[in-house]
Amino acid sequence: MAMALNRTGRDIVYSCEWPLYARQESHVNYTEVAEYCNSWRNFGDIDDSWGSVKTIVDFTAALQEQLVPAAGPGAWNDPDMLVIGNFGLSYDQQVTQMALWAIMAAPLLMSNDLREISKESTALLQNQEVIAINQDPLGIQGYRLLKVIKDSFWNS
């Protein structure tokens, strides 16, 4: 499919779920995935909850030695949708999700009802400085260097 899309001569983003399913059965070669897909899901669907966001972040950090080198311009690890503007995250948790997705150079796809989103969530999703980090031309995904849990925010 990737080869057929590339032969069209049009700019197309091809998103795959191949790694998500392949990982359940064997080791995934993410460098190979990046040869065929522009974006790939690594984990199951996100829920509108901090626990779900945290699980995805922890999973991504656990595999970062494999994931980060495969990512770059035209090739992005996809931790799933931003749930910013829904009702499962506090504002601080929304800020954290936006920052982490930006650092991961992840696709910024929203999963919310634009008729119901708060002005604060809208402003967060439109924050040009955070988007600039996500859209850096080098496309380098950040690494988690340290994990510190100091209060109930991260655990809630």
Tab-separated table of N, CA and C in Angstrom:
chain	number	residue	atom	x	y	z
A	1	MET	N	0.834	-1.196	0.000
A	1	MET	CA	0.000	0.000	0.000
A	1	MET	C	0.874	1.252	0.000
A	2	ALA	N	1.937	1.244	0.819
A	2	ALA	CA	2.823	2.407	0.882
A	2	ALA	C	3.426	2.716	-0.480
A	3	MET	N	3.874	1.682	-1.178
A	3	MET	CA	4.481	1.901	-2.502
A	3	MET	C	3.463	2.463	-3.486
A	4	ALA	N	2.230	1.968	-3.448
A	4	ALA	CA	1.191	2.464	-4.351
A	4	ALA	C	0.877	3.928	-4.053
A	5	LEU	N	0.792	4.288	-2.778
A	5	LEU	CA	0.525	5.684	-2.412
A	5	LEU	C	1.675	6.588	-2.844
A	6	ASN	N	2.888	6.134	-2.659
A	6	ASN	CA	4.047	6.942	-3.056
A	6	ASN	C	4.110	7.154	-4.558
A	7	ARG	N	3.642	6.199	-5.327
A	7	ARG	CA	3.664	6.327	-6.787
A	7	ARG	C	2.644	7.346	-7.306
A	8	THR	N	1.691	7.775	-6.479
A	8	THR	CA	0.699	8.750	-6.941
A	8	THR	C	1.321	10.114	-7.183
A	9	GLY	N	2.475	10.382	-6.538
A	9	GLY	CA	3.116	11.685	-6.680
A	9	GLY	C	2.469	12.765	-5.825
A	10	ARG	N	1.490	12.401	-5.039
A	10	ARG	CA	0.800	13.361	-4.170
A	10	ARG	C	1.335	13.247	-2.756
A	11	ASP	N	1.248	14.341	-2.001
A	11	ASP	CA	1.626	14.311	-0.596
A	11	ASP	C	0.529	13.599	0.196
A	12	ILE	N	0.869	12.467	0.747
A	12	ILE	CA	-0.084	11.661	1.501
A	12	ILE	C	0.597	11.200	2.782
A	13	VAL	N	-0.108	11.271	3.889
A	13	VAL	CA	0.385	10.709	5.140
A	13	VAL	C	-0.263	9.347	5.294
A	14	TYR	N	0.565	8.336	5.358
A	14	TYR	CA	0.096	6.951	5.473
A	14	TYR	C	0.320	6.486	6.902
A	15	SER	N	-0.768	6.267	7.622
A	15	SER	CA	-0.721	5.846	9.014
A	15	SER	C	-1.007	4.348	9.103
A	16	CYS	N	-0.180	3.649	9.866
A	16	CYS	CA	-0.299	2.191	9.998
A	16	CYS	C	-0.536	1.786	11.453
A	17	GLU	N	-1.204	0.684	11.622
A	17	GLU	CA	-1.327	0.082	12.948
A	17	GLU	C	-0.541	-1.217	13.034
A	18	TRP	N	0.246	-1.482	12.008
A	18	TRP	CA	1.065	-2.678	11.920
A	18	TRP	C	1.859	-2.932	13.204
A	19	PRO	N	2.603	-1.950	13.753
A	19	PRO	CA	3.385	-2.232	14.965
A	19	PRO	C	2.535	-2.624	16.164
A	20	LEU	N	1.363	-2.031	16.277
A	20	LEU	CA	0.479	-2.355	17.392
A	20	LEU	C	0.153	-3.843	17.409
A	21	TYR	N	-0.172	-4.402	16.273
A	21	TYR	CA	-0.546	-5.817	16.198
A	21	TYR	C	0.676	-6.721	16.143
A	22	ALA	N	1.730	-6.301	15.466
A	22	ALA	CA	2.942	-7.120	15.371
A	22	ALA	C	3.614	-7.265	16.731
A	23	ARG	N	3.562	-6.213	17.538
A	23	ARG	CA	4.196	-6.221	18.859
A	23	ARG	C	3.613	-7.296	19.749
A	24	GLN	N	2.352	-7.628	19.541
A	24	GLN	CA	1.708	-8.641	20.361
A	24	GLN	C	2.273	-10.034	20.092
A	25	GLU	N	2.916	-10.205	18.949
A	25	GLU	CA	3.417	-11.522	18.580
A	25	GLU	C	4.934	-11.604	18.520
A	26	SER	N	5.611	-10.490	18.275
A	26	SER	CA	7.064	-10.539	18.143
A	26	SER	C	7.652	-9.145	18.314
A	27	HIS	N	8.954	-9.077	18.192
A	27	HIS	CA	9.680	-7.808	18.238
A	27	HIS	C	9.381	-7.016	16.964
A	28	VAL	N	9.221	-5.716	17.093
A	28	VAL	CA	8.939	-4.861	15.937
A	28	VAL	C	10.205	-4.107	15.554
A	29	ASN	N	10.531	-4.121	14.279
A	29	ASN	CA	11.641	-3.354	13.748
A	29	ASN	C	11.076	-2.002	13.306
A	30	TYR	N	11.154	-1.001	14.176
A	30	TYR	CA	10.544	0.300	13.905
A	30	TYR	C	11.236	1.045	12.767
A	31	THR	N	12.503	0.777	12.555
A	31	THR	CA	13.195	1.385	11.417
A	31	THR	C	12.580	0.883	10.113
A	32	GLU	N	12.242	-0.391	10.057
A	32	GLU	CA	11.575	-0.946	8.884
A	32	GLU	C	10.170	-0.356	8.733
A	33	VAL	N	9.467	-0.217	9.837
A	33	VAL	CA	8.127	0.375	9.795
A	33	VAL	C	8.197	1.774	9.172
A	34	ALA	N	9.220	2.555	9.564
A	34	ALA	CA	9.368	3.923	9.068
A	34	ALA	C	9.640	3.976	7.561
A	35	GLU	N	10.118	2.883	6.984
A	35	GLU	CA	10.328	2.829	5.533
A	35	GLU	C	9.005	2.806	4.772
A	36	TYR	N	7.951	2.313	5.408
A	36	TYR	CA	6.663	2.128	4.740
A	36	TYR	C	5.568	3.057	5.234
A	37	CYS	N	5.635	3.447	6.484
A	37	CYS	CA	4.558	4.232	7.094
A	37	CYS	C	5.075	5.593	7.526
A	38	ASN	N	4.227	6.609	7.408
A	38	ASN	CA	4.588	7.935	7.899
A	38	ASN	C	4.294	8.074	9.385
A	39	SER	N	3.351	7.313	9.853
A	39	SER	CA	2.923	7.373	11.241
A	39	SER	C	2.454	5.979	11.624
A	40	TRP	N	2.714	5.583	12.864
A	40	TRP	CA	2.319	4.235	13.277
A	40	TRP	C	1.917	4.223	14.739
A	41	ARG	N	0.857	3.500	14.990
A	41	ARG	CA	0.358	3.314	16.352
A	41	ARG	C	1.157	2.204	17.025
A	42	ASN	N	1.518	2.442	18.267
A	42	ASN	CA	2.296	1.482	19.036
A	42	ASN	C	1.514	0.861	20.181
A	43	PHE	N	0.382	1.426	20.500
A	43	PHE	CA	-0.344	1.046	21.709
A	43	PHE	C	-1.835	1.065	21.394
A	44	GLY	N	-2.622	0.457	22.247
A	44	GLY	CA	-4.067	0.449	22.069
A	44	GLY	C	-4.670	1.841	22.159
A	45	ASP	N	-5.980	1.909	22.018
A	45	ASP	CA	-6.684	3.186	22.014
A	45	ASP	C	-6.597	3.894	23.357
A	46	ILE	N	-6.459	5.204	23.284
A	46	ILE	CA	-6.429	6.031	24.484
A	46	ILE	C	-7.851	6.193	25.021
A	47	ASP	N	-7.968	6.289	26.331
A	47	ASP	CA	-9.238	6.604	26.990
A	47	ASP	C	-9.148	8.032	27.506
A	48	ASP	N	-10.277	8.607	27.792
A	48	ASP	CA	-10.337	9.965	28.324
A	48	ASP	C	-10.081	9.914	29.832
A	49	SER	N	-8.845	9.535	30.183
A	49	SER	CA	-8.479	9.460	31.596
A	49	SER	C	-6.977	9.660	31.743
A	50	TRP	N	-6.569	10.168	32.897
A	50	TRP	CA	-5.155	10.358	33.145
A	50	TRP	C	-4.425	9.017	33.208
A	51	GLY	N	-5.076	7.995	33.757
A	51	GLY	CA	-4.455	6.677	33.822
A	51	GLY	C	-4.086	6.165	32.434
A	52	SER	N	-4.940	6.388	31.462
A	52	SER	CA	-4.673	5.965	30.095
A	52	SER	C	-3.495	6.740	29.502
A	53	VAL	N	-3.485	8.054	29.682
A	53	VAL	CA	-2.379	8.883	29.179
A	53	VAL	C	-1.073	8.423	29.815
A	54	LYS	N	-1.087	8.209	31.121
A	54	LYS	CA	0.112	7.791	31.846
A	54	LYS	C	0.609	6.441	31.355
A	55	THR	N	-0.284	5.515	31.103
A	55	THR	CA	0.103	4.189	30.613
A	55	THR	C	0.804	4.303	29.261
A	56	ILE	N	0.269	5.132	28.376
A	56	ILE	CA	0.875	5.320	27.056
A	56	ILE	C	2.247	5.973	27.180
A	57	VAL	N	2.368	6.961	28.047
A	57	VAL	CA	3.661	7.635	28.249
A	57	VAL	C	4.685	6.647	28.806
A	58	ASP	N	4.284	5.846	29.787
A	58	ASP	CA	5.200	4.862	30.364
A	58	ASP	C	5.608	3.807	29.338
A	59	PHE	N	4.671	3.360	28.524
A	59	PHE	CA	4.976	2.383	27.474
A	59	PHE	C	5.978	2.967	26.480
A	60	THR	N	5.722	4.199	26.047
A	60	THR	CA	6.605	4.862	25.087
A	60	THR	C	8.002	5.023	25.668
A	61	ALA	N	8.092	5.400	26.939
A	61	ALA	CA	9.403	5.549	27.583
A	61	ALA	C	10.116	4.205	27.694
A	62	ALA	N	9.374	3.147	27.983
A	62	ALA	CA	9.979	1.820	28.106
A	62	ALA	C	10.571	1.337	26.783
A	63	LEU	N	9.992	1.753	25.654
A	63	LEU	CA	10.478	1.332	24.335
A	63	LEU	C	11.253	2.431	23.600
A	64	GLN	N	11.598	3.503	24.297
A	64	GLN	CA	12.175	4.652	23.605
A	64	GLN	C	13.477	4.336	22.884
A	65	GLU	N	14.250	3.360	23.330
A	65	GLU	CA	15.493	3.018	22.629
A	65	GLU	C	15.209	2.465	21.232
A	66	GLN	N	14.026	1.898	21.024
A	66	GLN	CA	13.615	1.411	19.712
A	66	GLN	C	12.819	2.459	18.942
A	67	LEU	N	11.967	3.204	19.644
A	67	LEU	CA	11.056	4.139	18.993
A	67	LEU	C	11.738	5.418	18.506
A	68	VAL	N	12.546	6.031	19.347
A	68	VAL	CA	13.105	7.337	19.034
A	68	VAL	C	13.990	7.315	17.783
A	69	PRO	N	14.887	6.336	17.623
A	69	PRO	CA	15.729	6.350	16.418
A	69	PRO	C	14.940	6.199	15.110
A	70	ALA	N	13.777	5.588	15.155
A	70	ALA	CA	12.974	5.388	13.937
A	70	ALA	C	12.217	6.647	13.538
A	71	ALA	N	11.988	7.540	14.478
A	71	ALA	CA	11.197	8.742	14.214
A	71	ALA	C	12.046	9.826	13.568
A	72	GLY	N	11.402	10.646	12.767
A	72	GLY	CA	12.067	11.763	12.111
A	72	GLY	C	11.127	12.360	11.085
A	73	PRO	N	11.583	13.299	10.290
A	73	PRO	CA	10.703	13.908	9.301
A	73	PRO	C	10.036	12.849	8.414
A	74	GLY	N	8.729	12.879	8.383
A	74	GLY	CA	7.967	11.918	7.578
A	74	GLY	C	7.755	10.574	8.244
A	75	ALA	N	8.180	10.425	9.502
A	75	ALA	CA	8.042	9.148	10.220
A	75	ALA	C	7.825	9.437	11.706
A	76	TRP	N	6.594	9.182	12.173
A	76	TRP	CA	6.250	9.571	13.533
A	76	TRP	C	5.614	8.434	14.310
A	77	ASN	N	6.090	8.251	15.541
A	77	ASN	CA	5.419	7.378	16.484
A	77	ASN	C	4.116	8.046	16.898
A	78	ASP	N	3.044	7.291	16.930
A	78	ASP	CA	1.719	7.847	17.231
A	78	ASP	C	1.181	7.242	18.524
A	79	PRO	N	1.219	8.003	19.617
A	79	PRO	CA	0.694	7.499	20.879
A	79	PRO	C	-0.833	7.597	20.987
A	80	ASP	N	-1.504	8.017	19.953
A	80	ASP	CA	-2.954	8.149	19.825
A	80	ASP	C	-3.381	9.594	20.062
A	81	MET	N	-4.655	9.796	20.130
A	81	MET	CA	-5.264	11.139	20.138
A	81	MET	C	-4.947	11.946	21.397
A	82	LEU	N	-5.024	13.244	21.225
A	82	LEU	CA	-5.055	14.151	22.371
A	82	LEU	C	-6.487	14.138	22.908
A	83	VAL	N	-6.632	13.913	24.191
A	83	VAL	CA	-7.979	13.920	24.784
A	83	VAL	C	-8.256	15.255	25.472
A	84	ILE	N	-7.488	16.253	25.113
A	84	ILE	CA	-7.641	17.607	25.641
A	84	ILE	C	-8.983	18.168	25.190
A	85	GLY	N	-9.709	18.751	26.142
A	85	GLY	CA	-11.001	19.341	25.817
A	85	GLY	C	-12.162	18.413	26.093
A	86	ASN	N	-11.864	17.178	26.447
A	86	ASN	CA	-12.929	16.271	26.890
A	86	ASN	C	-13.124	16.507	28.384
A	87	PHE	N	-13.519	15.519	29.132
A	87	PHE	CA	-13.842	15.757	30.532
A	87	PHE	C	-13.063	14.880	31.499
A	88	GLY	N	-12.138	14.044	30.995
A	88	GLY	CA	-11.442	13.101	31.861
A	88	GLY	C	-10.154	13.608	32.472
A	89	LEU	N	-9.616	14.709	31.958
A	89	LEU	CA	-8.347	15.240	32.468
A	89	LEU	C	-8.557	16.594	33.119
A	90	SER	N	-7.822	16.829	34.204
A	90	SER	CA	-7.800	18.173	34.781
A	90	SER	C	-7.050	19.081	33.811
A	91	TYR	N	-7.110	20.370	34.034
A	91	TYR	CA	-6.388	21.280	33.140
A	91	TYR	C	-4.884	20.998	33.190
A	92	ASP	N	-4.332	20.785	34.376
A	92	ASP	CA	-2.896	20.499	34.489
A	92	ASP	C	-2.528	19.206	33.751
A	93	GLN	N	-3.385	18.224	33.800
A	93	GLN	CA	-3.129	16.981	33.072
A	93	GLN	C	-3.214	17.206	31.563
A	94	GLN	N	-4.115	18.080	31.123
A	94	GLN	CA	-4.192	18.429	29.700
A	94	GLN	C	-2.902	19.112	29.249
A	95	VAL	N	-2.397	20.025	30.058
A	95	VAL	CA	-1.146	20.713	29.741
A	95	VAL	C	-0.018	19.690	29.628
A	96	THR	N	-0.002	18.735	30.550
A	96	THR	CA	1.032	17.706	30.537
A	96	THR	C	0.923	16.838	29.291
A	97	GLN	N	-0.289	16.426	28.920
A	97	GLN	CA	-0.428	15.612	27.711
A	97	GLN	C	0.045	16.389	26.489
A	98	MET	N	-0.344	17.642	26.375
A	98	MET	CA	0.059	18.444	25.219
A	98	MET	C	1.583	18.563	25.159
A	99	ALA	N	2.211	18.824	26.300
A	99	ALA	CA	3.667	18.960	26.337
A	99	ALA	C	4.353	17.650	25.961
A	100	LEU	N	3.877	16.540	26.491
A	100	LEU	CA	4.506	15.254	26.203
A	100	LEU	C	4.336	14.850	24.742
A	101	TRP	N	3.158	15.068	24.182
A	101	TRP	CA	2.945	14.734	22.760
A	101	TRP	C	3.833	15.626	21.886
A	102	ALA	N	4.004	16.890	22.290
A	102	ALA	CA	4.879	17.786	21.528
A	102	ALA	C	6.327	17.298	21.585
A	103	ILE	N	6.791	16.922	22.760
A	103	ILE	CA	8.158	16.432	22.922
A	103	ILE	C	8.362	15.126	22.155
A	104	MET	N	7.330	14.301	22.085
A	104	MET	CA	7.431	13.035	21.353
A	104	MET	C	7.310	13.236	19.840
A	105	ALA	N	7.134	14.477	19.401
A	105	ALA	CA	6.939	14.763	17.973
A	105	ALA	C	5.800	13.913	17.412
A	106	ALA	N	4.777	13.721	18.230
A	106	ALA	CA	3.637	12.879	17.874
A	106	ALA	C	2.632	13.656	17.029
A	107	PRO	N	1.882	12.950	16.189
A	107	PRO	CA	0.788	13.631	15.489
A	107	PRO	C	-0.170	14.254	16.510
A	108	LEU	N	-0.548	15.495	16.280
A	108	LEU	CA	-1.448	16.199	17.202
A	108	LEU	C	-2.877	16.094	16.678
A	109	LEU	N	-3.446	14.926	16.838
A	109	LEU	CA	-4.819	14.656	16.413
A	109	LEU	C	-5.724	14.783	17.629
A	110	MET	N	-6.791	15.533	17.468
A	110	MET	CA	-7.682	15.805	18.603
A	110	MET	C	-8.853	14.838	18.621
A	111	SER	N	-9.282	14.513	19.831
A	111	SER	CA	-10.463	13.687	20.039
A	111	SER	C	-11.366	14.430	21.013
A	112	ASN	N	-12.108	15.384	20.495
A	112	ASN	CA	-12.998	16.163	21.347
A	112	ASN	C	-14.163	16.708	20.529
A	113	ASP	N	-15.141	17.213	21.217
A	113	ASP	CA	-16.296	17.843	20.581
A	113	ASP	C	-16.039	19.348	20.572
A	114	LEU	N	-15.747	19.908	19.400
A	114	LEU	CA	-15.399	21.320	19.315
A	114	LEU	C	-16.529	22.246	19.773
A	115	ARG	N	-17.753	21.731	19.825
A	115	ARG	CA	-18.877	22.549	20.310
A	115	ARG	C	-18.858	22.674	21.823
A	116	GLU	N	-18.140	21.775	22.503
A	116	GLU	CA	-18.156	21.722	23.968
A	116	GLU	C	-16.829	22.101	24.620
A	117	ILE	N	-15.796	22.337	23.846
A	117	ILE	CA	-14.458	22.537	24.393
A	117	ILE	C	-14.347	23.900	25.083
A	118	SER	N	-13.625	23.937	26.210
A	118	SER	CA	-13.455	25.187	26.956
A	118	SER	C	-12.467	26.106	26.246
A	119	LYS	N	-12.517	27.369	26.601
A	119	LYS	CA	-11.574	28.344	26.026
A	119	LYS	C	-10.143	28.013	26.434
A	120	GLU	N	-9.959	27.511	27.662
A	120	GLU	CA	-8.624	27.153	28.131
A	120	GLU	C	-8.051	25.996	27.315
A	121	SER	N	-8.888	24.982	27.045
A	121	SER	CA	-8.433	23.842	26.251
A	121	SER	C	-8.160	24.256	24.807
A	122	THR	N	-9.001	25.128	24.271
A	122	THR	CA	-8.784	25.639	22.915
A	122	THR	C	-7.449	26.370	22.845
A	123	ALA	N	-7.183	27.231	23.819
A	123	ALA	CA	-5.924	27.985	23.842
A	123	ALA	C	-4.730	27.038	23.949
A	124	LEU	N	-4.860	26.002	24.734
A	124	LEU	CA	-3.780	25.025	24.876
A	124	LEU	C	-3.509	24.315	23.551
A	125	LEU	N	-4.549	23.878	22.879
A	125	LEU	CA	-4.398	23.184	21.601
A	125	LEU	C	-3.847	24.087	20.504
A	126	GLN	N	-4.017	25.405	20.668
A	126	GLN	CA	-3.535	26.369	19.673
A	126	GLN	C	-2.246	27.068	20.100
A	127	ASN	N	-1.617	26.610	21.173
A	127	ASN	CA	-0.411	27.245	21.686
A	127	ASN	C	0.720	27.108	20.672
A	128	GLN	N	1.087	28.217	20.056
A	128	GLN	CA	2.064	28.209	18.969
A	128	GLN	C	3.462	27.779	19.414
A	129	GLU	N	3.830	28.088	20.658
A	129	GLU	CA	5.157	27.694	21.142
A	129	GLU	C	5.249	26.176	21.309
A	130	VAL	N	4.206	25.570	21.825
A	130	VAL	CA	4.193	24.109	22.001
A	130	VAL	C	4.111	23.424	20.636
A	131	ILE	N	3.294	23.952	19.760
A	131	ILE	CA	3.190	23.386	18.406
A	131	ILE	C	4.529	23.488	17.687
A	132	ALA	N	5.262	24.578	17.903
A	132	ALA	CA	6.580	24.733	17.269
A	132	ALA	C	7.554	23.647	17.732
A	133	ILE	N	7.472	23.255	18.987
A	133	ILE	CA	8.308	22.146	19.482
A	133	ILE	C	7.920	20.867	18.751
A	134	ASN	N	6.638	20.616	18.652
A	134	ASN	CA	6.147	19.415	17.972
A	134	ASN	C	6.520	19.408	16.499
A	135	GLN	N	6.491	20.552	15.861
A	135	GLN	CA	6.702	20.655	14.419
A	135	GLN	C	8.138	21.012	14.050
A	136	ASP	N	9.068	20.845	14.969
A	136	ASP	CA	10.465	21.134	14.696
A	136	ASP	C	10.899	20.446	13.402
A	137	PRO	N	11.547	21.168	12.491
A	137	PRO	CA	11.919	20.586	11.190
A	137	PRO	C	12.793	19.338	11.282
A	138	LEU	N	13.577	19.204	12.350
A	138	LEU	CA	14.408	18.014	12.486
A	138	LEU	C	13.582	16.779	12.851
A	139	GLY	N	12.401	16.991	13.440
A	139	GLY	CA	11.507	15.887	13.765
A	139	GLY	C	12.065	14.909	14.770
A	140	ILE	N	12.968	15.354	15.623
A	140	ILE	CA	13.610	14.458	16.578
A	140	ILE	C	12.713	14.277	17.800
A	141	GLN	N	12.382	13.040	18.097
A	141	GLN	CA	11.558	12.731	19.258
A	141	GLN	C	12.414	12.796	20.509
A	142	GLY	N	11.860	13.366	21.576
A	142	GLY	CA	12.587	13.468	22.827
A	142	GLY	C	12.612	12.151	23.593
A	143	TYR	N	13.601	12.026	24.462
A	143	TYR	CA	13.741	10.882	25.359
A	143	TYR	C	13.284	11.262	26.758
A	144	ARG	N	12.765	10.289	27.492
A	144	ARG	CA	12.539	10.509	28.923
A	144	ARG	C	13.855	10.177	29.617
A	145	LEU	N	14.401	11.150	30.323
A	145	LEU	CA	15.669	10.970	31.009
A	145	LEU	C	15.497	10.625	32.473
A	146	LEU	N	14.391	11.079	33.065
A	146	LEU	CA	14.195	10.908	34.492
A	146	LEU	C	12.705	10.831	34.789
A	147	LYS	N	12.336	9.979	35.708
A	147	LYS	CA	10.946	9.889	36.148
A	147	LYS	C	10.924	10.131	37.647
A	148	VAL	N	10.259	11.203	38.051
A	148	VAL	CA	10.144	11.554	39.454
A	148	VAL	C	8.670	11.642	39.790
A	149	ILE	N	8.248	10.907	40.792
A	149	ILE	CA	6.857	10.983	41.258
A	149	ILE	C	6.897	11.609	42.639
A	150	LYS	N	6.335	12.813	42.740
A	150	LYS	CA	6.428	13.501	44.018
A	150	LYS	C	5.081	13.846	44.637
A	151	ASP	N	3.996	13.647	43.924
A	151	ASP	CA	2.689	13.912	44.510
A	151	ASP	C	1.639	13.059	43.812
A	152	SER	N	0.391	13.266	44.158
A	152	SER	CA	-0.671	12.436	43.611
A	152	SER	C	-1.066	12.826	42.196
A	153	PHE	N	-0.539	13.939	41.676
A	153	PHE	CA	-0.891	14.373	40.313
A	153	PHE	C	-0.613	13.267	39.307
A	154	TRP	N	0.601	12.734	39.310
A	154	TRP	CA	0.980	11.738	38.310
A	154	TRP	C	0.259	10.420	38.549
A	155	ASN	N	-0.051	10.121	39.796
A	155	ASN	CA	-0.667	8.830	40.136
A	155	ASN	C	-2.190	8.827	40.017
A	156	SER	N	-2.810	9.978	39.905
A	156	SER	CA	-4.278	10.018	39.887
A	156	SER	C	-4.854	9.595	38.567
